[in-house]
Coordinates of C-alpha atoms and ligand atoms in Angstrom, one line a residue:
X1 CA -1.5 -11.3 -1.3
X2 CA -4.6 -10.9 0.8
X3 CA -4.7 -11.6 4.5
X4 CA -7.6 -11.5 6.9
X5 CA -6.6 -9.1 9.6
X6 CA -7.4 -10.1 13.2
X7 CA -9.1 -7.2 15.0
X8 CA -10.4 -6.4 18.4
X9 CA -8.9 -5.5 21.8
X10 CA -9.8 -8.9 23.3
X11 CA -9.2 -11.0 20.2
X12 CA -7.7 -14.2 21.5
X13 CA -5.0 -14.6 18.8
X14 CA -3.9 -11.0 19.3
X15 CA -3.7 -11.6 23.0
X16 CA -1.6 -14.8 22.8
X17 CA 2.2 -14.7 23.2
X18 CA 3.7 -15.9 20.0
X19 CA 6.2 -18.8 19.7
X20 CA 9.7 -18.5 18.3
X21 CA 10.2 -19.9 14.8
X22 CA 12.4 -23.0 15.4
X23 CA 15.4 -23.8 13.1
X24 CA 13.5 -26.6 11.4
X25 CA 10.5 -24.3 10.8
X26 CA 12.6 -21.5 9.3
X27 CA 12.2 -22.5 5.6
X28 CA 8.5 -23.0 6.0
X29 CA 7.9 -19.5 7.4
X30 CA 10.2 -17.6 5.0
X31 CA 7.5 -17.5 2.4
X32 CA 4.9 -16.2 4.9
X33 CA 7.4 -13.5 6.0
X34 CA 7.9 -12.4 2.4
X35 CA 4.2 -12.3 1.8
X36 CA 3.8 -10.1 4.9
X37 CA 6.4 -7.7 3.4
X38 CA 4.4 -7.6 0.1
X39 CA 1.3 -6.9 2.0
X40 CA 2.8 -3.9 3.9
X41 CA 4.3 -2.6 0.6
X42 CA 0.8 -2.4 -1.0
X43 CA -0.4 1.1 -0.3
X44 CA -4.1 -0.2 -0.4
X45 CA -3.5 -2.0 2.9
X46 CA -2.3 1.2 4.6
X47 CA 0.2 -0.2 7.1
X48 CA 3.8 0.4 8.0
X49 CA 4.2 -2.8 10.0
X50 CA 2.6 -6.2 10.5
X51 CA 3.0 -8.9 13.0
X52 CA 2.1 -12.6 12.3
X53 CA -0.6 -12.8 15.0
X54 CA -2.4 -10.0 13.1
X55 CA -2.9 -12.5 10.3
X56 CA -3.8 -15.3 12.6
X57 CA -0.4 -16.9 13.0
X58 CA 1.1 -17.0 16.6
X59 CA 4.7 -17.1 15.4
X60 CA 7.4 -14.5 16.0
X61 CA 7.5 -12.9 12.6
X62 CA 7.1 -9.2 11.7
X63 CA 7.3 -7.0 8.6
X64 CA 8.4 -3.4 9.1
X65 CA 8.9 -0.3 7.1
X66 CA 12.1 1.3 8.3
X67 CA 11.1 4.9 7.9
X68 CA 13.1 7.8 9.5
X69 CA 9.9 9.8 9.8
X70 CA 6.5 10.2 8.2
X71 CA 8.0 12.1 5.2
X72 CA 10.5 9.4 4.4
X73 CA 10.0 8.2 0.9
X74 CA 13.1 6.2 0.5
X75 CA 12.9 3.3 3.0
X76 CA 13.2 -0.4 3.1
X77 CA 10.4 -2.8 4.2
X78 CA 11.9 -6.0 5.6
X79 CA 10.8 -9.1 7.5
X80 CA 12.3 -10.0 10.8
X81 CA 12.0 -13.6 12.1
X82 CA 12.4 -14.0 15.9
X83 CA 13.1 -10.3 16.4
X84 CA 14.6 -9.3 19.8
X85 CA 15.3 -5.9 21.1
X86 CA 18.7 -6.5 22.6
X87 CA 19.6 -2.9 23.5
X88 CA 17.8 0.4 23.9
X89 CA 18.3 4.0 24.8
X90 CA 16.9 5.1 28.1
X91 CA 15.5 8.1 26.4
X92 CA 11.9 7.8 25.3
X93 CA 9.6 9.8 22.9
X94 CA 5.9 10.2 22.8
X95 CA 4.1 10.0 19.5
X96 CA 0.8 9.0 17.9
X97 CA 0.2 5.4 16.9
X98 CA -2.6 3.4 15.3
X99 CA -2.9 -0.3 14.4
X100 CA -4.5 -2.3 11.6
X101 CA -6.0 -4.5 14.3
X102 CA -7.7 -1.6 16.2
X103 CA -9.3 0.3 13.3
X104 CA -10.3 3.9 14.0
X105 CA -8.3 4.4 17.1
X106 CA -5.1 6.4 17.7
X107 CA -3.2 7.3 20.8
X108 CA 0.1 8.7 22.1
X109 CA 2.6 6.0 23.1
X110 CA 6.0 6.4 24.8
X111 CA 8.7 4.4 23.0
X112 CA 12.5 4.1 23.3
X113 CA 14.2 6.5 20.9
X114 CA 16.9 4.1 19.8
X115 CA 17.0 0.3 19.8
X116 CA 19.2 -2.5 18.6
X117 CA 17.3 -5.5 17.2
X118 CA 18.6 -8.9 16.3
X119 CA 16.6 -11.1 14.0
X120 CA 16.8 -13.7 11.2
X121 CA 16.2 -12.4 7.7
X122 CA 14.4 -14.2 4.9
X123 CA 17.7 -15.6 3.6
X124 CA 18.0 -17.3 7.0
X125 CA 20.9 -15.1 8.0
X126 CA 21.2 -13.7 11.6
X127 CA 21.2 -9.9 11.5
X128 CA 21.3 -7.0 13.9
X129 CA 20.4 -3.4 13.2
X130 CA 20.4 -0.1 15.0
X131 CA 17.2 1.9 14.6
X132 CA 15.9 5.3 15.7
X133 CA 12.9 7.5 15.2
X134 CA 9.8 6.1 13.5
X135 CA 11.6 2.8 12.5
X136 CA 12.4 2.1 16.1
X137 CA 8.8 2.9 17.1
X138 CA 7.3 0.6 14.4
X139 CA 9.6 -2.3 15.5
X140 CA 8.6 -1.8 19.2
X141 CA 4.9 -1.8 18.2
X142 CA 5.3 -5.0 16.2
X143 CA 7.4 -6.8 18.8
X144 CA 4.7 -5.9 21.3
X145 CA 2.2 -7.8 19.1
X146 CA 4.3 -10.9 19.6
X147 CA 3.8 -10.6 23.3
X148 CA 0.1 -10.1 23.0
X149 CA 0.4 -6.4 23.8
X150 CA -1.6 -3.8 21.9
X151 CA -0.7 -0.1 21.6
X152 CA -3.9 0.8 23.5
X153 CA -2.4 -0.9 26.6
X154 CA 0.4 1.7 26.5
X155 CA -1.6 4.8 25.8
X156 CA -1.1 7.2 28.7
X157 CA -3.7 9.8 27.8
X158 CA -7.3 8.8 28.2
X159 CA -8.1 10.6 24.9
X160 CA -8.6 7.7 22.5
X161 CA -9.7 9.8 19.6
X162 CA -11.6 8.5 16.6
X163 CA -9.8 8.9 13.3
X164 CA -11.3 11.5 11.0
X165 CA -12.4 9.9 7.7
Ligands
ZN201 ZN1 -0.4 -3.1 15.5

């Protein structure tokens, strides 16, 4: 599965608020959601999360790797259709983020430590899940994409550093 990744801080698709997947559209978008999971699972693509607008589709679909931390080697990558953060801890945590759509840039972003997310899975079942640590961060980053928000909007420090390569 190859996608063309939308890039750029002012990219119109990335800056558009995405629409919910309606019940009549669910079946149609299940395949796309599964393709997004496959894309993220491919190490050549180098991502831990992907939101539909990043592949040019302004629909509320994300694929996320539910990692405890950067050393986690035993994690699930799942698709969430119409994800919604329905609860969150008040406590936040600062950590470094990057984005497939903003190549070469990283920055520290404050995110809630724990969240509860509701979504529809690719079997069209409603689900909710409690997440913490890196998984919670990844989901918050991807849900932001659905609102047209990029991580750079939330970087507090002015030190946007270039990735070493
Ligand atoms: Zn991103």
